PDB file of C-alpha atoms in Angstrom:
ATOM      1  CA  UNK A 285       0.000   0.000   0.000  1.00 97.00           C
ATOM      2  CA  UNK A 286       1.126   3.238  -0.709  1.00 98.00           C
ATOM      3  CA  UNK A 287       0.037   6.883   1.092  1.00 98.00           C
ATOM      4  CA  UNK A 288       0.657   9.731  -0.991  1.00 98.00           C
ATOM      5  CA  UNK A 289       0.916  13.278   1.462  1.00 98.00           C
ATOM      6  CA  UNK A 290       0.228  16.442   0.081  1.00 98.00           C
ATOM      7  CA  UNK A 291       1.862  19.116   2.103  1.00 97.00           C
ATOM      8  CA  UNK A 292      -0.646  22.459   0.851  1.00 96.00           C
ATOM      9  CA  UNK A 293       1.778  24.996   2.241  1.00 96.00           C
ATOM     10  CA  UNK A 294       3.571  27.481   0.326  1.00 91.00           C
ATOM     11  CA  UNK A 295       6.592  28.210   2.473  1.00 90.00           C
ATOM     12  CA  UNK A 296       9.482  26.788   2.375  1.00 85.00           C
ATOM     13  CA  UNK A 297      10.053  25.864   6.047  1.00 88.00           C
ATOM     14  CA  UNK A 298       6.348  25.596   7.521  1.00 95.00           C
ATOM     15  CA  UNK A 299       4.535  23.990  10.492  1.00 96.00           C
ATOM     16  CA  UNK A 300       2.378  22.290   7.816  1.00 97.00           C
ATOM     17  CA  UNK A 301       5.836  20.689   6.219  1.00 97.00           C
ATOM     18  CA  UNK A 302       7.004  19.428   9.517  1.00 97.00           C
ATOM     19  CA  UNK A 303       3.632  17.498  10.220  1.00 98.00           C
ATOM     20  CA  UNK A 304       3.851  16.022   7.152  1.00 98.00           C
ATOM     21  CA  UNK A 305       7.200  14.942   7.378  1.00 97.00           C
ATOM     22  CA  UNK A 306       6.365  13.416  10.892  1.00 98.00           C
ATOM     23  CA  UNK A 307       3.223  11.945   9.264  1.00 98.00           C
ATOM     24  CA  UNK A 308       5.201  10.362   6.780  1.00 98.00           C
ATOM     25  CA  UNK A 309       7.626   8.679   9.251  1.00 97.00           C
ATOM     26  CA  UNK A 310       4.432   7.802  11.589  1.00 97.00           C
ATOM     27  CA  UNK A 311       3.459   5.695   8.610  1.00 98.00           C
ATOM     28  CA  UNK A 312       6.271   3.939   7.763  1.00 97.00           C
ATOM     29  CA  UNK A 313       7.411   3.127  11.332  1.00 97.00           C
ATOM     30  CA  UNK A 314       4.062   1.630  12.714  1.00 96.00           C
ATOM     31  CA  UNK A 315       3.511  -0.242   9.510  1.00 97.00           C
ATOM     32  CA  UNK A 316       0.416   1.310   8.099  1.00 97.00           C
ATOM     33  CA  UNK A 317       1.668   1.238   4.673  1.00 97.00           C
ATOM     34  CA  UNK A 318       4.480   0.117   2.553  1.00 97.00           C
ATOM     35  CA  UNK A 319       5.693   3.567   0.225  1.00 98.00           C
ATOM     36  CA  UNK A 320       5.026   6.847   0.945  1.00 98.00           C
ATOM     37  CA  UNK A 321       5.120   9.571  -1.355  1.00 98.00           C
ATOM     38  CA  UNK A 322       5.372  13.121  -0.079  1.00 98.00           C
ATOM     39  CA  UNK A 323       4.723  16.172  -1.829  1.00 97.00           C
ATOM     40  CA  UNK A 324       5.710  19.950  -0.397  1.00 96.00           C
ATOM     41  CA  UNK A 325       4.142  22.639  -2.091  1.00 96.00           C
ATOM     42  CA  UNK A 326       6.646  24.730   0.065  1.00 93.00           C
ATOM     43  CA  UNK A 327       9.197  23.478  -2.247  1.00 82.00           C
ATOM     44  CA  UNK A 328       7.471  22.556  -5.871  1.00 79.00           C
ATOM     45  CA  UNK A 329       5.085  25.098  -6.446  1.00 82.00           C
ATOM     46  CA  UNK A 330       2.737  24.843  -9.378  1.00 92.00           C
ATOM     47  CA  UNK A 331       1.867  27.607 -11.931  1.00 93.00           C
ATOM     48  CA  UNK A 332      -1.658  28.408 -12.326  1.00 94.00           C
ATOM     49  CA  UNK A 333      -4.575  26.467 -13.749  1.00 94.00           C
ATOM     50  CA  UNK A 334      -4.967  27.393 -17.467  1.00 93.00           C
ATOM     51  CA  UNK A 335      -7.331  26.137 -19.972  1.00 91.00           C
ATOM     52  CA  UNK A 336      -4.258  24.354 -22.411  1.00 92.00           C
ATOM     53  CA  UNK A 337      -4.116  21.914 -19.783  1.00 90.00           C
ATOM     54  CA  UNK A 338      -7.025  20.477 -21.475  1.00 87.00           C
ATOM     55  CA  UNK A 339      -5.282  20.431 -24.803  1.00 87.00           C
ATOM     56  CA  UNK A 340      -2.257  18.751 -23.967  1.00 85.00           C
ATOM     57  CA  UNK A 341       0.207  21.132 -24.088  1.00 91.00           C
ATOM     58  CA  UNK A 342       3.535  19.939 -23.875  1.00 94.00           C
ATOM     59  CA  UNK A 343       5.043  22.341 -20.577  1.00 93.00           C
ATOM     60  CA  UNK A 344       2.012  21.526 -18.738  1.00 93.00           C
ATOM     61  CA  UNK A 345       2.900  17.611 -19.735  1.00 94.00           C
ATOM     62  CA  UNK A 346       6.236  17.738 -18.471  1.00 95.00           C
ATOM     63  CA  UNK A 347       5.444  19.348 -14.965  1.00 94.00           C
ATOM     64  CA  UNK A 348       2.647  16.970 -14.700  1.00 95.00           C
ATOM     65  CA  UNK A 349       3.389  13.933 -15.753  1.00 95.00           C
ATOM     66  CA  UNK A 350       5.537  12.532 -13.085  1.00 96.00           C
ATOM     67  CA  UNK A 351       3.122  13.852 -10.820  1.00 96.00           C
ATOM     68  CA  UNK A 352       0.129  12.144 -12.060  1.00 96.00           C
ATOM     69  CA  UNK A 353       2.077   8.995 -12.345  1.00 97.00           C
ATOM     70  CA  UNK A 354       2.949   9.134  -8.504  1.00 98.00           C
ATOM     71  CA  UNK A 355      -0.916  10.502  -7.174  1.00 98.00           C
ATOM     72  CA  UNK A 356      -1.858   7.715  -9.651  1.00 97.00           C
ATOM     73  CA  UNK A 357       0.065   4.806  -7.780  1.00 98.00           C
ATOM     74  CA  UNK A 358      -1.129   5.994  -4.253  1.00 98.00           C
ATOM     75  CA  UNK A 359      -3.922   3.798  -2.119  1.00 98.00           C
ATOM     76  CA  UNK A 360      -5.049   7.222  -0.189  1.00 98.00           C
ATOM     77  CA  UNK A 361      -3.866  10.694   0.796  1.00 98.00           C
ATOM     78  CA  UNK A 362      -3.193  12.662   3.110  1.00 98.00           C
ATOM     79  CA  UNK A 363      -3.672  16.600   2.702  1.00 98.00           C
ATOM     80  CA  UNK A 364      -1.998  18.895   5.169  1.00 98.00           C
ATOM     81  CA  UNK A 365      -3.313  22.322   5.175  1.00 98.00           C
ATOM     82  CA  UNK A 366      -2.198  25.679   7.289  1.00 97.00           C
ATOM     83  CA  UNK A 367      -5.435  28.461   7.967  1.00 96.00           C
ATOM     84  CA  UNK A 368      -4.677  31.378   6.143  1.00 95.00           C
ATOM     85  CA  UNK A 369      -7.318  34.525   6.236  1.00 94.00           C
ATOM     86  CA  UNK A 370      -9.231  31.889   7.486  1.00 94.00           C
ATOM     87  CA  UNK A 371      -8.557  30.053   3.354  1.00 95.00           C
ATOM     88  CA  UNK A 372      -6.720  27.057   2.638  1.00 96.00           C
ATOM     89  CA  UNK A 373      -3.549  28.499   0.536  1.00 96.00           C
ATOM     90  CA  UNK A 374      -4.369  29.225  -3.452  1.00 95.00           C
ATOM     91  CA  UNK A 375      -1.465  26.749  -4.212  1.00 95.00           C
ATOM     92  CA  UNK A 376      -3.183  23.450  -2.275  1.00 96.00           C
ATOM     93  CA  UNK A 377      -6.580  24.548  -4.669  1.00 96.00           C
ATOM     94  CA  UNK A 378      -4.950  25.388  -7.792  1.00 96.00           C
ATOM     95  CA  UNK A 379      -3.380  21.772  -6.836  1.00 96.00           C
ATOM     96  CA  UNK A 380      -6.597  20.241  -7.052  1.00 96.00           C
ATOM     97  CA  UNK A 381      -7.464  21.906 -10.312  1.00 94.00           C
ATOM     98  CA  UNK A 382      -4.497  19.777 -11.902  1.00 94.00           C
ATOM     99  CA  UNK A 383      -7.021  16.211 -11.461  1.00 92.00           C
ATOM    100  CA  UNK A 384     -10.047  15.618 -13.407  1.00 84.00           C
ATOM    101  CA  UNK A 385     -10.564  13.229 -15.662  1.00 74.00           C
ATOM    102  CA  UNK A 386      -7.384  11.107 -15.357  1.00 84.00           C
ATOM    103  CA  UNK A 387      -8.553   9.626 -12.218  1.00 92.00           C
ATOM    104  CA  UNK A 388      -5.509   9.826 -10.582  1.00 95.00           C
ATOM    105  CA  UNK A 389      -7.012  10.714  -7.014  1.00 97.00           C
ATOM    106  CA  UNK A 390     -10.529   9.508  -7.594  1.00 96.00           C
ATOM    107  CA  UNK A 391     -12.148   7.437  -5.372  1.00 96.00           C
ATOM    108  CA  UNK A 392      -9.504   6.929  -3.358  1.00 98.00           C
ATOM    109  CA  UNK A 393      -9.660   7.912   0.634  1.00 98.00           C
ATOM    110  CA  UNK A 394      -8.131  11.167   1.758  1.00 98.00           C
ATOM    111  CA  UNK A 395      -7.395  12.195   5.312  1.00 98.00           C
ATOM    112  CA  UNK A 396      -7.723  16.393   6.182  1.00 98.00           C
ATOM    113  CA  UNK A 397      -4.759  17.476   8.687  1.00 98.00           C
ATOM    114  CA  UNK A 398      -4.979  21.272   9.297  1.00 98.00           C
ATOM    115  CA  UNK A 399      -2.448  23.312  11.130  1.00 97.00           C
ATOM    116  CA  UNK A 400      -2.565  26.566  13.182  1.00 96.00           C
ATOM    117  CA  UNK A 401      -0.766  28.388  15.720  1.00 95.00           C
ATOM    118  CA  UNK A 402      -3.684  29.336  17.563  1.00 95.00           C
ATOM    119  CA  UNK A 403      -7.424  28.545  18.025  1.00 93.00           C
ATOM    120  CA  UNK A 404      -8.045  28.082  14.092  1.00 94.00           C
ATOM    121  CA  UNK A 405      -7.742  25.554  11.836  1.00 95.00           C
ATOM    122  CA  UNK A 406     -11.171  24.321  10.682  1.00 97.00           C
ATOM    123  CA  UNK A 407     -12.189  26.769   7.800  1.00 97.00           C
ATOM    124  CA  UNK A 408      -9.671  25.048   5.273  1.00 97.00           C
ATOM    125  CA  UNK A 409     -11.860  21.826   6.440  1.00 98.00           C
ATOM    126  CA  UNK A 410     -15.150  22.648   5.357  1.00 97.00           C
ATOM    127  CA  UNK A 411     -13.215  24.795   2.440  1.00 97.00           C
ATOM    128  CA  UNK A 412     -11.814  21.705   1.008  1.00 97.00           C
ATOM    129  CA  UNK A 413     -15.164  19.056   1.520  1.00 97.00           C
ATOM    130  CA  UNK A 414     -17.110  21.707   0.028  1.00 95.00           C
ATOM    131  CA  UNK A 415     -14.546  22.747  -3.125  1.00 91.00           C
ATOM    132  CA  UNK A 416     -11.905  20.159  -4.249  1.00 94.00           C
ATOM    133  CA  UNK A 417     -13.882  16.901  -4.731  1.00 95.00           C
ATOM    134  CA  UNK A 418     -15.960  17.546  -7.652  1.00 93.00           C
ATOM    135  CA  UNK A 419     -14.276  16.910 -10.740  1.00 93.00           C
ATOM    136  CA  UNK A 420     -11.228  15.026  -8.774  1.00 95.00           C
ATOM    137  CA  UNK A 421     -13.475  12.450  -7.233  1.00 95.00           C
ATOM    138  CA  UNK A 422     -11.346  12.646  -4.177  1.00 97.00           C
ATOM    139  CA  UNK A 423     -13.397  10.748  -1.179  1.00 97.00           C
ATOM    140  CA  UNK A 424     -12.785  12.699   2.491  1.00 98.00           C
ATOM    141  CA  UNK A 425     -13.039  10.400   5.286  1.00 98.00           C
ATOM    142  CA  UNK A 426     -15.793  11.578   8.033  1.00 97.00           C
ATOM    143  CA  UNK A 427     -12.794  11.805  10.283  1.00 97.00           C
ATOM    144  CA  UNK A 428      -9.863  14.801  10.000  1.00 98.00           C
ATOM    145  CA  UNK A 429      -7.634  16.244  12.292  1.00 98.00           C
ATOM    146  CA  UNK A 430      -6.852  19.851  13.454  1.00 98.00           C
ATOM    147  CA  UNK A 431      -3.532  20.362  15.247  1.00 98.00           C
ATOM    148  CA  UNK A 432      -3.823  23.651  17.001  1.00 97.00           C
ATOM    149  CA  UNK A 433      -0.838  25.786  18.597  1.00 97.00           C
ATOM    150  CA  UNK A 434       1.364  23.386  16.517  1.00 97.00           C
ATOM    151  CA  UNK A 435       4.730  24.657  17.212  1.00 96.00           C
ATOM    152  CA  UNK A 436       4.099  23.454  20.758  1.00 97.00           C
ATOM    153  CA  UNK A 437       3.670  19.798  19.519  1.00 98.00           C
ATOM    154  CA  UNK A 438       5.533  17.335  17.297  1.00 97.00           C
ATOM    155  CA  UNK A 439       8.823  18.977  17.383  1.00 97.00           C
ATOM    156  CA  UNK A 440      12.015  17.053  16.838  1.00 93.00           C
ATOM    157  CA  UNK A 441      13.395  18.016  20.367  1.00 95.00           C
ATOM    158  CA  UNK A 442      10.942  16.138  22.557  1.00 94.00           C
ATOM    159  CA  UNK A 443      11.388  19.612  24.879  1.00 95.00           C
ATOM    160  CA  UNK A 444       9.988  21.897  22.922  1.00 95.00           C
ATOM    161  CA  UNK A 445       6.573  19.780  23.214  1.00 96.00           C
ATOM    162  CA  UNK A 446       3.935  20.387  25.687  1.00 96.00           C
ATOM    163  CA  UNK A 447       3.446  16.861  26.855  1.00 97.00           C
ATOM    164  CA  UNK A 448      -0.303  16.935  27.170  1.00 97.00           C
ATOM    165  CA  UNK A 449      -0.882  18.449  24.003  1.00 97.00           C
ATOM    166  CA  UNK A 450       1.912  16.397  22.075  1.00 97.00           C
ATOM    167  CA  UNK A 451      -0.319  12.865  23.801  1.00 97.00           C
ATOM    168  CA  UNK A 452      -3.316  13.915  22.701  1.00 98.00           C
ATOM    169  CA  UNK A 453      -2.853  14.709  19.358  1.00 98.00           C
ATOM    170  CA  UNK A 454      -0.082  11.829  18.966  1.00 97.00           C
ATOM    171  CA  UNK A 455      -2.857   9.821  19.987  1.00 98.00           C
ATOM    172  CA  UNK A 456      -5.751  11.114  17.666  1.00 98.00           C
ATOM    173  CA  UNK A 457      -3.271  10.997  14.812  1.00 98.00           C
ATOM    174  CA  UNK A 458      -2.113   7.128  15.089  1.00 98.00           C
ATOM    175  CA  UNK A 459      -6.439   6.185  15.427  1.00 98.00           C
ATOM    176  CA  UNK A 460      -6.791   8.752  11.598  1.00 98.00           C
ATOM    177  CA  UNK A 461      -3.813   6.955  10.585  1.00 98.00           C
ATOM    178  CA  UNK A 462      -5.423   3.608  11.155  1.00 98.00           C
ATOM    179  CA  UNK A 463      -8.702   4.787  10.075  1.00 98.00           C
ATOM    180  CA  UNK A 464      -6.891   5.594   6.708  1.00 98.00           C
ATOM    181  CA  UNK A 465      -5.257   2.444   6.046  1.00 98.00           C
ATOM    182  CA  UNK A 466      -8.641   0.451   6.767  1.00 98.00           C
ATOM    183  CA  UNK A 467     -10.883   3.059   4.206  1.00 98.00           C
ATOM    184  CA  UNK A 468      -7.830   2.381   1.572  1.00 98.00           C
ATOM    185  CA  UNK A 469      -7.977  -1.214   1.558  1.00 98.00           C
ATOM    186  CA  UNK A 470     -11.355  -1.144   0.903  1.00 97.00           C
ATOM    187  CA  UNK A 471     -11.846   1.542  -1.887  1.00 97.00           C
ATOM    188  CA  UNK A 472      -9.381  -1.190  -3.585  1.00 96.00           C
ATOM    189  CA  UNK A 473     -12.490  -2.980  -4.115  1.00 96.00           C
ATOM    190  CA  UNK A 474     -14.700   0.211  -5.232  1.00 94.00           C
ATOM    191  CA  UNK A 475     -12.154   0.933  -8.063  1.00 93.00           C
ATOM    192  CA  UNK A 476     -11.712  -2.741  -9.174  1.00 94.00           C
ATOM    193  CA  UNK A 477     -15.698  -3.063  -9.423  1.00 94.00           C
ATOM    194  CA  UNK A 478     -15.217  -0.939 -12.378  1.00 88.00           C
ATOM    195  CA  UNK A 479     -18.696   0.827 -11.451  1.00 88.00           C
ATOM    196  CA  UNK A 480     -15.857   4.206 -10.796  1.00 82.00           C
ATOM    197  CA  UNK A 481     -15.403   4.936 -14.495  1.00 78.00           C
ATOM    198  CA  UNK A 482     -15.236   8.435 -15.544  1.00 84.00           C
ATOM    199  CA  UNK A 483     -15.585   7.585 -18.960  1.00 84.00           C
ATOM    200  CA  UNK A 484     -19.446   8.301 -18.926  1.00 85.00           C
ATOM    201  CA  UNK A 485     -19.458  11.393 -16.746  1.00 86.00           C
ATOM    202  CA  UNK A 486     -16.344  12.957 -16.825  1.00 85.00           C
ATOM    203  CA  UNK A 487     -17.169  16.411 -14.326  1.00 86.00           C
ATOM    204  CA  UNK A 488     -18.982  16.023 -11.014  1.00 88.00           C
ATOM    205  CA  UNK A 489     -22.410  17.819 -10.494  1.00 87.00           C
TER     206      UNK A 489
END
């Protein structure tokens, strides 16, 4: 199995980045999945959404290519996404704009992680389950997670945590993870029926 993490911040050194990269190693070191494949907007930004996407143009091709290949080879996701203006960032969006009809992240499970340094966090939630699945077919599990004051939690020195925080959320992530793993093995099944083409209907309603 393979978890692909999307990482919807656009700085270079972010909160968001570092719970993604501790996500990642969460993964691999309790055995929820075999491959991860993490992807930092911080670092690879995208230009923006333009209509000769549709018409195969070959500079669009080349950025994403590789990418669809990867998003394509993934069980499930994981999307980690700071609060800004109370907005997910306009990179993580224009990210979903890239995935329509090529399937590559439809009907496959997605866990929401959102980050903030204070009391916020859940507008990018209902931001992304009401804005990003349409056309991509991405499925949101009923279950996210909001980390809030994150730079007083998952830190690589253990003393810049605050232990009760750093437990709790430790603990809520690991039960998401799981949750994850469980809703990807069995949207195997949904995509195999072959009742998920998008042949017929190629945009949501």
């Amino acid at each position: 199995m393979k978890i692909g993490i999307i990482c919807g911040s656009h700085r270079s050194d972010s909160q968001s980045g570092k719970i993604a990269r501790h996500i990642e190693r969460e993964l691999i070191d309790k055995g929820l999945c075999d491959e991860t494949w993490l992807y930092d907007l911080g670092g690879n930004p995208l230009p923006l959404w333009d209509e000769s996407i549709w018409e195969g143009d070959a500079e669009w091709q080349k950025i994403l290519t590789p990418l669809s290949d990867e998003l394509k080879s993934c069980d499930g996701f994981i999307v980690v996404s700071p609060e800004w203006h109370g907005m997910a960032p306009a990179g993580l969006k224009n990210f979903f704009l890239m995935w329509t009809a090529g399937g590559e992240v439809a009907h496959k499970p997605a866990l929401i992680v959102t980050v903030s340094v204070a009391d916020g966090g859940s507008f990018p939630i209902a931001e992304l389950r009401m804005s990003s699945y349409k056309n991509s077919r991405i499925c949101y599990l009923p279950e996210h997670l909001i980390i809030r004051y994150v730079d007083t939690v998952f830190n690589d020195d253990p003393a810049k945590n605050k232990p009760e925080a750093q437990e709790y959320f430790a603990s809520r992530l690991t039960y998401c993870l799981e949750m994850l793993k469980e809703y990807a093995l069995a949207f195997r099944q949904i995509r195999a029926s072959g009742k998920a083409s998008l042949e017929v209907y190629t945009s949501g309603m």
